[in-house]
Short mmCIF file of C-alpha atoms in Angstrom, two decimals:
data_model
loop_
_atom_site.label_atom_id
_atom_site.label_comp_id
_atom_site.label_asym_id
_atom_site.label_seq_id
_atom_site.Cartn_x
_atom_site.Cartn_y
_atom_site.Cartn_z
CA MET A 1 20.96 -20.23 35.68
CA ALA A 2 17.43 -19.28 34.64
CA LYS A 3 14.78 -22.00 34.71
CA SER A 4 12.98 -22.93 31.52
CA ALA A 5 9.30 -23.77 31.22
CA LEU A 6 7.15 -25.28 28.49
CA ILE A 7 3.51 -24.17 28.48
CA THR A 8 1.00 -26.06 26.35
CA GLY A 9 -2.01 -23.88 25.58
CA ILE A 10 0.02 -20.69 25.97
CA THR A 11 -2.35 -18.74 23.71
CA GLY A 12 -5.31 -19.37 26.03
CA GLN A 13 -6.41 -17.36 29.02
CA ASP A 14 -4.39 -19.29 31.63
CA GLY A 15 -1.39 -19.77 29.39
CA SER A 16 -1.03 -16.05 28.76
CA TYR A 17 -1.22 -15.11 32.45
CA LEU A 18 1.15 -17.92 33.38
CA ALA A 19 3.65 -16.80 30.73
CA GLU A 20 3.57 -13.28 32.17
CA LEU A 21 4.16 -14.64 35.68
CA LEU A 22 7.07 -16.87 34.67
CA LEU A 23 8.73 -14.14 32.60
CA SER A 24 8.51 -11.82 35.62
CA LYS A 25 10.40 -14.49 37.60
CA GLY A 26 13.17 -14.70 35.03
CA TYR A 27 12.16 -17.94 33.31
CA THR A 28 12.93 -18.81 29.72
CA VAL A 29 9.45 -19.56 28.39
CA PHE A 30 8.51 -21.86 25.52
CA GLY A 31 4.88 -21.99 24.38
CA MET A 32 3.45 -24.93 22.47
CA VAL A 33 0.90 -23.93 19.84
CA GLN A 34 -1.09 -25.95 17.30
CA ARG A 35 -0.48 -25.22 13.65
CA GLN A 36 -3.39 -23.01 12.56
CA ALA A 37 -4.33 -21.10 9.44
CA THR A 38 -5.72 -18.21 11.48
CA ASP A 39 -3.91 -16.01 14.00
CA PRO A 40 -4.19 -17.53 17.52
CA PHE A 41 -1.95 -15.02 19.32
CA GLU A 42 -4.41 -12.37 20.58
CA ASN A 43 -3.75 -13.08 24.27
CA ILE A 44 0.05 -13.19 23.99
CA ARG A 45 0.84 -10.72 21.20
CA HIS A 46 2.57 -8.49 23.75
CA LEU A 47 4.79 -11.43 24.78
CA LEU A 48 5.83 -12.78 21.38
CA ASP A 49 9.27 -11.16 21.51
CA GLN A 50 9.87 -12.71 24.95
CA VAL A 51 8.75 -16.32 24.43
CA THR A 52 9.75 -19.07 22.01
CA ILE A 53 6.86 -20.66 20.14
CA VAL A 54 7.10 -24.36 19.28
CA THR A 55 4.57 -26.28 17.21
CA GLY A 56 2.87 -29.25 18.82
CA ASP A 57 -0.41 -31.03 19.37
CA LEU A 58 -1.55 -33.26 22.23
CA SER A 59 -2.89 -35.73 19.67
CA ASP A 60 0.54 -36.11 18.02
CA THR A 61 3.24 -37.88 20.06
CA SER A 62 6.15 -37.02 17.75
CA SER A 63 5.42 -33.30 18.04
CA LEU A 64 5.41 -33.54 21.85
CA LEU A 65 8.77 -35.33 21.84
CA ARG A 66 10.19 -32.54 19.66
CA ALA A 67 8.68 -29.82 21.84
CA VAL A 68 10.19 -31.26 25.02
CA ASP A 69 13.53 -31.86 23.31
CA GLN A 70 13.66 -28.32 21.92
CA SER A 71 12.67 -26.61 25.17
CA GLN A 72 14.53 -28.90 27.63
CA PRO A 73 12.16 -27.63 30.32
CA ASP A 74 12.62 -27.64 34.06
CA GLU A 75 8.85 -27.31 34.33
CA VAL A 76 5.99 -28.31 32.02
CA TYR A 77 2.52 -26.81 32.43
CA ASN A 78 -0.10 -28.77 30.49
CA LEU A 79 -2.91 -26.28 29.97
CA ALA A 80 -3.93 -27.29 26.44
CA ALA A 81 -7.26 -29.08 26.02
CA GLN A 82 -10.60 -29.06 24.29
CA SER A 83 -11.86 -27.05 27.23
CA PHE A 84 -15.44 -26.04 26.43
CA VAL A 85 -17.87 -28.27 28.31
CA LYS A 86 -20.83 -27.79 25.97
CA SER A 87 -18.73 -28.65 22.90
CA SER A 88 -17.55 -31.85 24.53
CA PHE A 89 -21.04 -33.30 24.03
CA ASP A 90 -20.72 -32.56 20.30
CA LEU A 91 -17.08 -33.68 20.09
CA PRO A 92 -16.78 -36.52 22.61
CA ASP A 93 -14.13 -38.53 20.72
CA MET A 94 -11.87 -35.55 20.15
CA THR A 95 -12.33 -34.34 23.72
CA GLY A 96 -11.36 -37.73 25.11
CA ASP A 97 -8.35 -37.99 22.84
CA VAL A 98 -6.93 -34.51 23.43
CA THR A 99 -8.10 -33.61 26.93
CA GLY A 100 -7.66 -37.14 28.31
CA VAL A 101 -5.21 -39.33 26.39
CA GLY A 102 -3.19 -36.27 25.39
CA VAL A 103 -1.98 -36.07 28.99
CA THR A 104 -0.49 -39.54 28.67
CA ARG A 105 1.31 -38.54 25.49
CA MET A 106 2.83 -35.51 27.18
CA LEU A 107 3.88 -37.49 30.24
CA GLU A 108 5.50 -40.10 28.00
CA ALA A 109 7.35 -37.38 26.09
CA ILE A 110 8.68 -35.95 29.37
CA ARG A 111 9.61 -39.41 30.69
CA THR A 112 11.48 -40.16 27.47
CA VAL A 113 13.29 -36.86 26.92
CA LYS A 114 13.48 -34.97 30.24
CA PRO A 115 12.31 -37.19 33.14
CA ALA A 116 13.53 -34.71 35.77
CA ALA A 117 11.15 -32.01 34.54
CA ARG A 118 8.35 -31.10 36.91
CA PHE A 119 4.87 -31.52 35.44
CA TYR A 120 1.65 -29.63 36.14
CA GLN A 121 -1.67 -30.99 34.89
CA ALA A 122 -4.66 -28.68 34.60
CA SER A 123 -7.40 -30.70 36.28
CA SER A 124 -10.88 -29.24 36.66
CA SER A 125 -13.74 -28.85 39.11
CA GLU A 126 -15.92 -30.34 36.35
CA MET A 127 -14.53 -33.70 37.50
CA PHE A 128 -16.78 -33.40 40.57
CA GLY A 129 -19.84 -32.97 38.36
CA LYS A 130 -22.82 -34.35 40.28
CA VAL A 131 -21.20 -33.46 43.55
CA LEU A 132 -21.09 -36.06 46.31
CA GLU A 133 -20.17 -33.57 49.04
CA THR A 134 -20.09 -29.81 49.45
CA PRO A 135 -17.66 -28.09 49.47
CA GLN A 136 -15.37 -30.19 47.27
CA LYS A 137 -11.82 -30.94 48.38
CA GLU A 138 -8.95 -33.13 47.24
CA THR A 139 -10.53 -36.31 48.66
CA THR A 140 -14.03 -35.72 47.25
CA PRO A 141 -15.00 -38.53 44.83
CA PHE A 142 -15.37 -37.59 41.18
CA TYR A 143 -18.71 -37.87 39.34
CA PRO A 144 -18.24 -36.10 35.98
CA ARG A 145 -21.31 -35.04 34.01
CA SER A 146 -19.80 -34.35 30.58
CA PRO A 147 -17.28 -35.88 28.18
CA TYR A 148 -14.99 -33.00 29.17
CA GLY A 149 -15.26 -33.90 32.85
CA VAL A 150 -14.67 -37.58 32.11
CA ALA A 151 -11.58 -36.76 30.03
CA LYS A 152 -10.23 -34.56 32.81
CA VAL A 153 -10.66 -37.43 35.30
CA TYR A 154 -8.55 -39.61 33.00
CA GLY A 155 -5.89 -36.90 32.77
CA HIS A 156 -5.92 -36.48 36.53
CA PHE A 157 -5.48 -40.14 37.35
CA ILE A 158 -2.87 -40.81 34.66
CA THR A 159 -0.86 -38.01 36.27
CA VAL A 160 -1.16 -39.76 39.63
CA ASN A 161 -0.18 -43.04 37.96
CA TYR A 162 3.00 -41.64 36.41
CA ARG A 163 3.93 -39.96 39.69
CA GLU A 164 3.63 -43.24 41.56
CA SER A 165 4.94 -45.57 38.82
CA TYR A 166 7.97 -43.60 37.63
CA ASP A 167 8.73 -41.32 40.59
CA MET A 168 8.06 -38.26 38.43
CA PHE A 169 7.33 -34.88 39.95
CA ALA A 170 3.80 -34.74 38.52
CA CYS A 171 0.87 -32.99 40.15
CA SER A 172 -2.58 -31.64 39.31
CA GLY A 173 -4.32 -28.45 40.19
CA ILE A 174 -8.06 -29.01 40.52
CA LEU A 175 -9.01 -25.50 39.53
CA PHE A 176 -12.52 -24.21 39.94
CA ASN A 177 -13.94 -21.72 37.43
CA HIS A 178 -11.60 -18.83 36.79
CA GLU A 179 -12.25 -15.99 34.38
CA SER A 180 -10.69 -12.81 33.02
CA PRO A 181 -10.97 -10.33 30.17
CA ARG A 182 -8.97 -12.89 28.14
CA ARG A 183 -11.63 -15.58 28.47
CA GLY A 184 -12.84 -17.09 25.20
CA TYR A 185 -16.18 -15.96 23.80
CA GLU A 186 -17.69 -19.44 24.09
CA PHE A 187 -17.62 -19.28 27.91
CA VAL A 188 -20.67 -17.90 29.67
CA THR A 189 -18.90 -15.15 31.63
CA GLN A 190 -17.34 -13.66 28.50
CA LYS A 191 -20.59 -14.10 26.59
CA ILE A 192 -22.37 -12.11 29.31
CA ALA A 193 -19.72 -9.40 29.63
CA SER A 194 -19.34 -8.89 25.89
CA THR A 195 -23.06 -8.90 25.11
CA VAL A 196 -23.71 -6.41 27.91
CA ALA A 197 -21.21 -4.08 26.24
CA TYR A 198 -22.85 -4.58 22.83
CA ILE A 199 -26.31 -3.89 24.27
CA LYS A 200 -25.05 -0.78 26.05
CA GLU A 201 -23.60 0.52 22.78
CA GLY A 202 -26.67 -0.37 20.72
CA LEU A 203 -25.03 -3.26 18.87
CA ALA A 204 -27.29 -5.98 20.31
CA GLN A 205 -30.81 -6.18 21.70
CA GLU A 206 -30.80 -9.32 23.87
CA LEU A 207 -28.72 -11.91 25.70
CA ARG A 208 -29.73 -15.56 25.40
CA LEU A 209 -28.55 -17.91 28.13
CA GLY A 210 -29.20 -21.41 29.41
CA ASN A 211 -29.46 -22.26 33.11
CA LEU A 212 -29.39 -19.05 35.17
CA ASP A 213 -29.49 -20.97 38.44
CA ALA A 214 -26.23 -22.90 37.92
CA GLN A 215 -23.76 -21.96 40.66
CA ARG A 216 -20.00 -21.82 40.35
CA ASP A 217 -16.98 -20.90 42.42
CA TRP A 218 -15.58 -18.11 40.21
CA GLY A 219 -12.17 -16.50 40.60
CA PHE A 220 -9.65 -14.50 38.57
CA ALA A 221 -7.32 -16.43 36.27
CA GLY A 222 -4.39 -14.15 37.10
CA ASP A 223 -4.59 -15.32 40.72
CA TYR A 224 -4.89 -18.99 39.82
CA VAL A 225 -1.74 -19.27 37.70
CA GLU A 226 0.26 -18.32 40.77
CA ALA A 227 -1.10 -21.46 42.46
CA MET A 228 0.06 -23.53 39.47
CA TRP A 229 3.59 -22.20 39.86
CA LEU A 230 3.61 -22.70 43.62
CA MET A 231 2.67 -26.38 43.23
CA LEU A 232 5.84 -27.01 41.22
CA GLN A 233 8.03 -25.28 43.82
CA GLN A 234 7.13 -27.71 46.62
CA ASP A 235 9.42 -30.44 47.96
CA THR A 236 6.99 -33.21 47.01
CA PRO A 237 4.33 -33.37 44.27
CA GLN A 238 0.76 -33.18 45.51
CA ASP A 239 -2.66 -32.30 44.09
CA TYR A 240 -4.50 -29.20 45.23
CA VAL A 241 -8.01 -27.77 44.95
CA VAL A 242 -7.85 -24.11 43.94
CA GLY A 243 -10.88 -21.85 44.32
CA THR A 244 -12.38 -18.98 46.29
CA GLY A 245 -14.58 -20.97 48.66
CA GLU A 246 -17.60 -18.90 47.56
CA THR A 247 -20.37 -19.79 45.13
CA HIS A 248 -22.37 -17.49 42.87
CA SER A 249 -25.07 -18.11 40.28
CA VAL A 250 -25.03 -17.22 36.61
CA GLN A 251 -27.88 -14.83 37.37
CA GLU A 252 -25.72 -13.00 39.94
CA PHE A 253 -23.03 -12.48 37.31
CA VAL A 254 -25.70 -11.19 34.92
CA GLU A 255 -27.11 -8.76 37.49
CA ILE A 256 -23.69 -7.28 38.36
CA ALA A 257 -22.72 -6.98 34.69
CA PHE A 258 -25.90 -5.15 33.64
CA ASN A 259 -26.00 -2.98 36.76
CA HIS A 260 -22.42 -1.89 36.06
CA VAL A 261 -23.56 -0.17 32.86
CA GLY A 262 -26.85 1.07 34.27
CA LEU A 263 -29.19 -1.43 32.59
CA ASP A 264 -32.00 -3.64 33.93
CA TRP A 265 -31.02 -7.21 33.04
CA LYS A 266 -34.61 -8.45 33.04
CA LYS A 267 -35.34 -6.39 29.94
CA TYR A 268 -32.66 -8.10 27.87
CA VAL A 269 -32.02 -11.64 29.13
CA LYS A 270 -33.92 -14.59 27.65
CA GLN A 271 -33.47 -18.24 28.54
CA ASP A 272 -32.89 -20.50 25.55
CA GLU A 273 -33.07 -24.30 25.53
CA ARG A 274 -30.22 -24.40 23.01
CA PHE A 275 -27.80 -23.41 25.73
CA MET A 276 -28.89 -26.02 28.28
CA ARG A 277 -26.46 -28.90 28.83
CA PRO A 278 -27.72 -32.48 28.38
CA ALA A 279 -26.50 -33.16 31.93
CA GLU A 280 -26.15 -30.07 34.11
CA VAL A 281 -23.73 -29.47 36.95
CA ASP A 282 -25.81 -27.43 39.37
CA MET A 283 -23.30 -26.24 42.00
CA LEU A 284 -19.54 -26.35 42.42
CA LEU A 285 -17.89 -24.97 45.57
CA ALA A 286 -14.22 -25.33 46.47
CA ASP A 287 -12.60 -26.06 49.79
CA PRO A 288 -9.17 -24.52 49.09
CA SER A 289 -7.91 -24.89 52.67
CA LYS A 290 -5.03 -27.20 51.70
CA ALA A 291 -3.76 -24.70 49.12
CA LYS A 292 -4.04 -21.87 51.65
CA ARG A 293 -2.25 -23.89 54.32
CA GLU A 294 0.54 -25.51 52.28
CA LEU A 295 1.02 -23.12 49.36
CA ASN A 296 0.16 -19.94 51.26
CA TRP A 297 -2.16 -19.10 48.39
CA GLN A 298 -5.57 -17.49 48.29
CA ALA A 299 -7.69 -15.68 45.74
CA LYS A 300 -7.29 -11.90 45.74
CA VAL A 301 -9.89 -10.67 43.22
CA GLN A 302 -13.46 -10.92 44.50
CA PHE A 303 -16.51 -11.90 42.43
CA PRO A 304 -18.06 -8.44 41.88
CA GLU A 305 -14.67 -7.05 40.85
CA LEU A 306 -14.19 -9.93 38.41
CA ALA A 307 -17.54 -9.31 36.71
CA THR A 308 -17.03 -5.56 36.38
CA MET A 309 -13.44 -6.06 35.19
CA MET A 310 -14.72 -8.21 32.33
CA VAL A 311 -17.45 -5.74 31.38
CA ASP A 312 -14.99 -2.83 31.41
CA ALA A 313 -12.64 -4.76 29.11
CA ALA A 314 -15.54 -5.59 26.79
CA MET A 315 -16.55 -1.92 26.67
CA GLU A 316 -12.96 -1.02 25.74
CA ARG A 317 -13.01 -3.57 22.91
CA VAL A 318 -16.23 -2.13 21.56
CA ALA A 319 -14.76 1.37 21.70
CA ARG A 320 -11.75 0.23 19.66
CA PHE A 321 -14.05 -1.16 16.98
CA ARG A 322 -16.47 1.76 16.80
CA SER A 323 -14.66 3.41 13.92
CA GLY A 324 -14.37 0.18 11.95
CA ALA A 325 -15.65 -3.40 12.04
CA VAL A 326 -18.24 -4.41 14.62
CA PRO A 327 -16.99 -7.35 16.74
CA THR A 328 -18.74 -10.65 16.24
CA LEU A 329 -21.28 -11.54 18.88
CA PRO A 330 -20.50 -14.68 20.87
CA VAL A 331 -23.06 -17.37 20.03
CA ALA A 332 -22.08 -20.29 22.28
#
């Protein structure tokens, strides 16, 4: 009998790649989506005839109970969140409620309706924040530097608590930065890739960024959802750091992106105080050795390929719009 899975945040980058992966493995896939007035389905439009959409919100317990009851999942992947770090400084209450306490609501819904379901929580490298050791592994202490990071720490530890208190199969993937052509426009990699395409096609004249020296461990989202799935196939629930084990600066991403279309980045990039975080995370670097050893997982797409992949996709989007509306420039 085919397994069923419930994915919160299915319309996001990770949710769409995960849905593709699970469908390829024969799963019945349910995707939880917030009620919205605008169309949120860009990333999964090609999957809508293969998945069942249920309405729910991590801030609303009754909707989570209904979503779990309707889907009767064998596996639940909690990918929904207020996930933009910069916005978490502007929306700290909402970020804490959805990204943090929302995990408790989902765990309670599972415990009430389908306690045998296996649960995956999307933890984040932002929990390490002001890093206390490099590289960061599963035992590295957390020191979050944003309301988003703080909320993710809550979600991480409440997952541990339910695992230990109620013997639930609940685990967290501490994923480092992972990108793709499906990344939202508010994230720096997509902002860079898209604006490079606009500049190349004469639709923009400059790219404004914050801290060019910030370093991240960047991988491809399509690789990382496989690690999520593997965690729920293990005999016992454990938490895993998932990353490439390499670090690259924002400036490196910029250089590769502009070079890919034959432009000199220094002519177009301007630093702007508006895009500086109140408390910066300077460098994140994963030690994914446990995931490699126990899950037999490792990143396949390398950093230069990731950057050029995103620029190529942005160029294709611009080409599709050339005969009609000009796409909106990302401003975050």
